[in-house]
C-alpha positions as YAML, in Angstrom:
chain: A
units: angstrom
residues:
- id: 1
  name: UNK
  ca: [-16.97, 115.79, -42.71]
- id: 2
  name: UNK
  ca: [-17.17, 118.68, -44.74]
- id: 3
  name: UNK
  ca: [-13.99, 118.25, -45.96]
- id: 4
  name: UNK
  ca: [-14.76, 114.84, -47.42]
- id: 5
  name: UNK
  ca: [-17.89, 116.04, -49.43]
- id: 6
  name: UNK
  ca: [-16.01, 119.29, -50.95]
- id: 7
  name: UNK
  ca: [-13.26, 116.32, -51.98]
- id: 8
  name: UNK
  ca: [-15.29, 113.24, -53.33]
- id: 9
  name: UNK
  ca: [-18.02, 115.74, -54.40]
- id: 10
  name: UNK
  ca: [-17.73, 114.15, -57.92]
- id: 11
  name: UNK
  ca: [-18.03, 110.57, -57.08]
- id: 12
  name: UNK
  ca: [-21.16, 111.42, -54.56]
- id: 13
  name: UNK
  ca: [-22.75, 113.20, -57.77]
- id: 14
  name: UNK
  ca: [-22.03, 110.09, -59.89]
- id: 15
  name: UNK
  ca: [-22.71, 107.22, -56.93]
- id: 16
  name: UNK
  ca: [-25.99, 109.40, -56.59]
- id: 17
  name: UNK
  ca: [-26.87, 109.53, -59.90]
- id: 18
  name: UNK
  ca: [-25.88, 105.82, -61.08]
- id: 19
  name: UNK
  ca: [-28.10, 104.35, -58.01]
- id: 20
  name: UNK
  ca: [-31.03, 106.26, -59.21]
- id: 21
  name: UNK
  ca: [-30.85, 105.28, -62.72]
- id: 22
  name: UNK
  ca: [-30.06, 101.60, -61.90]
- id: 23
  name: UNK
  ca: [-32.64, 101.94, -59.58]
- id: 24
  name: UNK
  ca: [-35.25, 102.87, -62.17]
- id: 25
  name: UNK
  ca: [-33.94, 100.50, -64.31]
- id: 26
  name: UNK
  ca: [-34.59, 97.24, -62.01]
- id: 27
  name: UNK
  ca: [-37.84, 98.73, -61.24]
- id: 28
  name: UNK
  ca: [-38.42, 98.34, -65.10]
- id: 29
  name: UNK
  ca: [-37.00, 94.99, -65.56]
- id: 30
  name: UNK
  ca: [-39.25, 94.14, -62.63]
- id: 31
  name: UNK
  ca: [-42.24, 95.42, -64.10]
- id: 32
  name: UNK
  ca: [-42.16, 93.92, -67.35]
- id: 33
  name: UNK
  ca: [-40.99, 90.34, -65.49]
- id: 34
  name: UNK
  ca: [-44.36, 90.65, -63.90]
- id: 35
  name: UNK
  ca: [-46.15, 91.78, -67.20]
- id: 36
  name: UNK
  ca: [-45.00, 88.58, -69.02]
- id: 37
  name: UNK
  ca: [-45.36, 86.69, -65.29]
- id: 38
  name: UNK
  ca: [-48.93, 87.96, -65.04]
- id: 39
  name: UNK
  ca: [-49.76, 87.95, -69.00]
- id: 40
  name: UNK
  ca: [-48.70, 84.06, -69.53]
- id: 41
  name: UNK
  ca: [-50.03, 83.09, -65.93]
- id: 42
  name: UNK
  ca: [-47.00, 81.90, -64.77]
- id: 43
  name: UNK
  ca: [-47.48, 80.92, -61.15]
- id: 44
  name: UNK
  ca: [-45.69, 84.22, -58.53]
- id: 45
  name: UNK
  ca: [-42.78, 81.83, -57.13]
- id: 46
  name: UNK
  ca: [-41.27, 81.84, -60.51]
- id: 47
  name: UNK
  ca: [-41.99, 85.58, -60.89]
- id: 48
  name: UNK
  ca: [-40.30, 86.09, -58.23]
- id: 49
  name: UNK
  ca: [-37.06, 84.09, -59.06]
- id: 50
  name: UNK
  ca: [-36.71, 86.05, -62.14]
- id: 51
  name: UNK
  ca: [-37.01, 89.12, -59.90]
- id: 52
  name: UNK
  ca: [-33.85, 87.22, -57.78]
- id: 53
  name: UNK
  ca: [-32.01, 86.93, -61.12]
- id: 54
  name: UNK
  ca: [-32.72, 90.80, -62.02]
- id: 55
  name: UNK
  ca: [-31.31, 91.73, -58.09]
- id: 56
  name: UNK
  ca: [-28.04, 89.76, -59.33]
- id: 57
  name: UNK
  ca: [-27.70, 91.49, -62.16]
- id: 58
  name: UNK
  ca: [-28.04, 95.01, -60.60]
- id: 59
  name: UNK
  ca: [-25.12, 94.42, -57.90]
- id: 60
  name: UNK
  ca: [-22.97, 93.35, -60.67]
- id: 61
  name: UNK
  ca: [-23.56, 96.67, -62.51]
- id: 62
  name: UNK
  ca: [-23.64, 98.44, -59.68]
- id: 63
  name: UNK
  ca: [-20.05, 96.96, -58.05]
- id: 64
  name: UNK
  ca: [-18.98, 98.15, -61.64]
- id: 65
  name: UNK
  ca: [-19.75, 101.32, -62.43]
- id: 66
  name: UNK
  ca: [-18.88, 102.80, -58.46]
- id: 67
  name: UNK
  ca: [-15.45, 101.15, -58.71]
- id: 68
  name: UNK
  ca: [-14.84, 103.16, -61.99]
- id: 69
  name: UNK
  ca: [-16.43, 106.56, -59.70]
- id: 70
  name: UNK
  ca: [-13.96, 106.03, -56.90]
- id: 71
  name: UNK
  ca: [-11.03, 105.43, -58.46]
- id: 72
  name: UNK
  ca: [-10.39, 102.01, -59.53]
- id: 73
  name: UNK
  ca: [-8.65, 101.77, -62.53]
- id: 74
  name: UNK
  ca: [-9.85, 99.92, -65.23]
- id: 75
  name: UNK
  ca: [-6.64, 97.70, -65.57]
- id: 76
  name: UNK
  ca: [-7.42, 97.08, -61.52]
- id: 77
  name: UNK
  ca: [-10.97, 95.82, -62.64]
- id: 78
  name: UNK
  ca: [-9.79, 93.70, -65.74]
- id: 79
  name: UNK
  ca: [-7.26, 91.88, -63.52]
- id: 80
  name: UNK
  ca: [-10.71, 91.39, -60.87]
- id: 81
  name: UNK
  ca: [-13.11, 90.30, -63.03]
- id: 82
  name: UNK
  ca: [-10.75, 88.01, -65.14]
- id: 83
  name: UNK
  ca: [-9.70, 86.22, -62.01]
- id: 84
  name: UNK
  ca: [-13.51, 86.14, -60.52]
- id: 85
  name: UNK
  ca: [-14.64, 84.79, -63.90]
- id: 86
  name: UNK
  ca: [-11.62, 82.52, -64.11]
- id: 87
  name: UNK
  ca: [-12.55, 81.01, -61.12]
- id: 88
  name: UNK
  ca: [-16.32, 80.76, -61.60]
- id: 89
  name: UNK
  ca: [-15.59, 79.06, -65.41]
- id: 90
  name: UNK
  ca: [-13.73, 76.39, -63.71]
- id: 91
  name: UNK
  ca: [-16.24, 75.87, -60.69]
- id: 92
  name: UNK
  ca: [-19.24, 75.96, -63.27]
- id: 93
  name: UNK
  ca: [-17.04, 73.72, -65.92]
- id: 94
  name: UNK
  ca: [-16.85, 71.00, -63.02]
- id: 95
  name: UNK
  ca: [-20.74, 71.98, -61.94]
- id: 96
  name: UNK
  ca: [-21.91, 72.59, -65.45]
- id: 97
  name: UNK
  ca: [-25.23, 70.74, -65.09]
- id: 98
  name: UNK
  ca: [-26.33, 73.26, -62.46]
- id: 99
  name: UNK
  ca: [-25.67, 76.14, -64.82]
- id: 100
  name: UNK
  ca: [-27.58, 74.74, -67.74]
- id: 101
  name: UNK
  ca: [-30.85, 73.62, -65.33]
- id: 102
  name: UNK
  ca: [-30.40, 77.50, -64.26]
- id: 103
  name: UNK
  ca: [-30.31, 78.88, -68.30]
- id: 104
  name: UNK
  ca: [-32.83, 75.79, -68.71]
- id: 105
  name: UNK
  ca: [-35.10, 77.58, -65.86]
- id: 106
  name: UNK
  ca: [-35.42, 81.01, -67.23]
- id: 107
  name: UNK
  ca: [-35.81, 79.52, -70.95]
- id: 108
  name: UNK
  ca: [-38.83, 77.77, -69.05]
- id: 109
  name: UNK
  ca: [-39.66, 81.22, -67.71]
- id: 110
  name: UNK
  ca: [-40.67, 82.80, -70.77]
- id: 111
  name: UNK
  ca: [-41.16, 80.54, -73.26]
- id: 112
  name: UNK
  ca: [-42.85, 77.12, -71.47]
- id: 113
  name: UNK
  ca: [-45.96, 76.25, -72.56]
- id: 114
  name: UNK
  ca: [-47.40, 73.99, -69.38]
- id: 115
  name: UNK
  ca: [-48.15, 76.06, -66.30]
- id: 116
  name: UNK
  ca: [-48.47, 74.81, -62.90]
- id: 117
  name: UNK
  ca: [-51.50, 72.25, -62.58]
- id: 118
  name: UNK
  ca: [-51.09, 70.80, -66.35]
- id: 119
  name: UNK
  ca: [-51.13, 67.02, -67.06]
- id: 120
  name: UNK
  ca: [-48.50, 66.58, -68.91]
- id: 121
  name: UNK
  ca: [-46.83, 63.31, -70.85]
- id: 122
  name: UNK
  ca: [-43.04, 63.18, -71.06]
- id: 123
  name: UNK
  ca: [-41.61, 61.26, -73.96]
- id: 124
  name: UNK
  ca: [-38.66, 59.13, -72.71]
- id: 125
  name: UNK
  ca: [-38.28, 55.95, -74.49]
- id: 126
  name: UNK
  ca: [-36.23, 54.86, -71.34]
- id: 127
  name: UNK
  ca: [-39.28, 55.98, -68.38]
- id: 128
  name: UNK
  ca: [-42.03, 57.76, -69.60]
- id: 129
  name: UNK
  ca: [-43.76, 60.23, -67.30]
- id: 130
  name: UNK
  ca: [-47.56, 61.18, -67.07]
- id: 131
  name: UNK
  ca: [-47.81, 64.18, -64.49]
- id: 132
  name: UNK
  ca: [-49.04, 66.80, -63.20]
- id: 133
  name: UNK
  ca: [-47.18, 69.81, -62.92]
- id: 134
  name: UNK
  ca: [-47.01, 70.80, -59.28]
- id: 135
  name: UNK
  ca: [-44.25, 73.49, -59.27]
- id: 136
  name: UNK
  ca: [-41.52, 74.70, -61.18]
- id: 137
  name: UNK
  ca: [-37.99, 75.62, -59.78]
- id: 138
  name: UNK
  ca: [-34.83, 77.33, -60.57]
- id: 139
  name: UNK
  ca: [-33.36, 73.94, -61.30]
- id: 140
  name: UNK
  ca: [-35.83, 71.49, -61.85]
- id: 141
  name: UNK
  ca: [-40.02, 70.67, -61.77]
- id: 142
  name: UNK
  ca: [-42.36, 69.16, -59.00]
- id: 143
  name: UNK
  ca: [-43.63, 66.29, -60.82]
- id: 144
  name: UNK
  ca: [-46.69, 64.27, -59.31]
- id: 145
  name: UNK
  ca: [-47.85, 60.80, -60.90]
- id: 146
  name: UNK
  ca: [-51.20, 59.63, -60.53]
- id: 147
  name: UNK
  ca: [-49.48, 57.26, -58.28]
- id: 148
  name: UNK
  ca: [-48.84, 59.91, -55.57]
- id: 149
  name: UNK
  ca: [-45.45, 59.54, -56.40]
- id: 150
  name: UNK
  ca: [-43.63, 63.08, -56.27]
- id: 151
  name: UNK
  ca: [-40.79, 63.29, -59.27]
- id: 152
  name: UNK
  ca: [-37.94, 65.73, -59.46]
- id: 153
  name: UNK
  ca: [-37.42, 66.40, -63.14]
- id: 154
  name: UNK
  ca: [-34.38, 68.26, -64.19]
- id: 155
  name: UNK
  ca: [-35.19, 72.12, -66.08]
- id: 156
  name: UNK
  ca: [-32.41, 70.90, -68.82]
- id: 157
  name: UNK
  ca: [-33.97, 67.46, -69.51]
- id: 158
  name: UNK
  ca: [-37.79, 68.97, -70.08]
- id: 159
  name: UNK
  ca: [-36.50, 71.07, -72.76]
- id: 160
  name: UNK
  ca: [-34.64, 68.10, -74.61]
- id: 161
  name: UNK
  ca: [-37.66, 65.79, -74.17]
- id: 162
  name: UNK
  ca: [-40.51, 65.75, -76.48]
- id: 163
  name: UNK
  ca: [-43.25, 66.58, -73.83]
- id: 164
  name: UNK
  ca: [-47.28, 66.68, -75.27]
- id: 165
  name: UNK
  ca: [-50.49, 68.44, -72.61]
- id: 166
  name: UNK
  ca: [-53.03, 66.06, -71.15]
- id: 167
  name: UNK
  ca: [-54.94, 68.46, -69.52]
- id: 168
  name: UNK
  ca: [-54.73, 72.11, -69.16]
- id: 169
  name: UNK
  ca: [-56.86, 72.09, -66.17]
- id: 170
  name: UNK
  ca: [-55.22, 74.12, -63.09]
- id: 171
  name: UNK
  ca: [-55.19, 71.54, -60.52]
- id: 172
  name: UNK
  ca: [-52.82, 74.25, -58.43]
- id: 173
  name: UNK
  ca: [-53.70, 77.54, -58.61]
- id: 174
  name: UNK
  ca: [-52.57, 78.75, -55.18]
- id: 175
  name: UNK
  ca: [-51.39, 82.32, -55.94]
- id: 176
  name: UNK
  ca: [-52.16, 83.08, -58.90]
- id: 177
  name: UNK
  ca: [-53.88, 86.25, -58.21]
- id: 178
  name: UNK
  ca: [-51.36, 87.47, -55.97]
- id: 179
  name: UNK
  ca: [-49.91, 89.51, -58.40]
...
């Protein structure tokens, strides 16, 4: 055992060190996710997606970096990531719509005027919608007519729609001072 620290003391320095300050990092992106989350009322579920998101990111940098500290060459990496991406550009090419109601979703994040519990009135010459915003999700809102009628609406659509408030009255504010 000792033997193994006096070798890889190096790479348990730098895996040490690199945790820490990615660590301290997602701890930051955290923090100001809930600043803007808790600043714009946005409701905590989608808080905490973005947190998901953050997570994501993190491993990937992580995986990263402590393949470069134990030895993995960087040609070794190229060849892995190329391959991984390869593969996930033609999965997402053929999924595409999911990957654009994800973007769509964290666009909607920090820049979506309508919270959870707005009236809203979506412009589509084909079906217009008059709603009330009952949740928003990583791929699409929680619609609910004055019908009753619950409506899935996709993230991607709402942002090419021309879409005008009702009511800003919270009809749903479960949560929102549980940050």
């Amino acid at each position: 055992m000792k033997e193994f620290f006096f070798t890889y003391q190096y790479q348990i320095i730098y895996t040490i060190i690199t945790l820490l300050v990615l660590w301290f990092f997602q701890f930051g992106l955290k923090k100001a996710a809930q600043r803007v989350g808790h600043k714009s009322e946005i409701h905590i579920t989608r808080t905490r997606l973005m947190f998901k998101y953050i997570n994501i990111l993190i491993v990937l940098i992580a995986s990263f970096l402590l393949a470069l500290a134990w030895g993995v060459g960087v040609g070794d990496l190229a060849l892995l990531f190329s391959s991984v991406f390869a593969v996930i550009g033609v999965a997402l090419f053929a999924i595409w719509s999911i990957l654009s109601n994800i973007t769509a979703g964290i666009i909607l994040f920090f820049s979506f005027p309508y919270k959870i519990g707005s009236k809203i009135k979506i412009h589509d010459k084909d079906m217009p919608i008059e709603a009330i915003i009952e949740d928003i999700k990583a791929f699409h809102l929680h619609l609910r007519t004055m019908d009753g009628e619950l409506i899935t609406y996709p993230n991607n659509l709402i942002l090419q729609k021309a879409v005008s408030l009702i009511e800003k009255e919270h009809y749903y504010d479960e949560g929102k001072d549980a940050l």
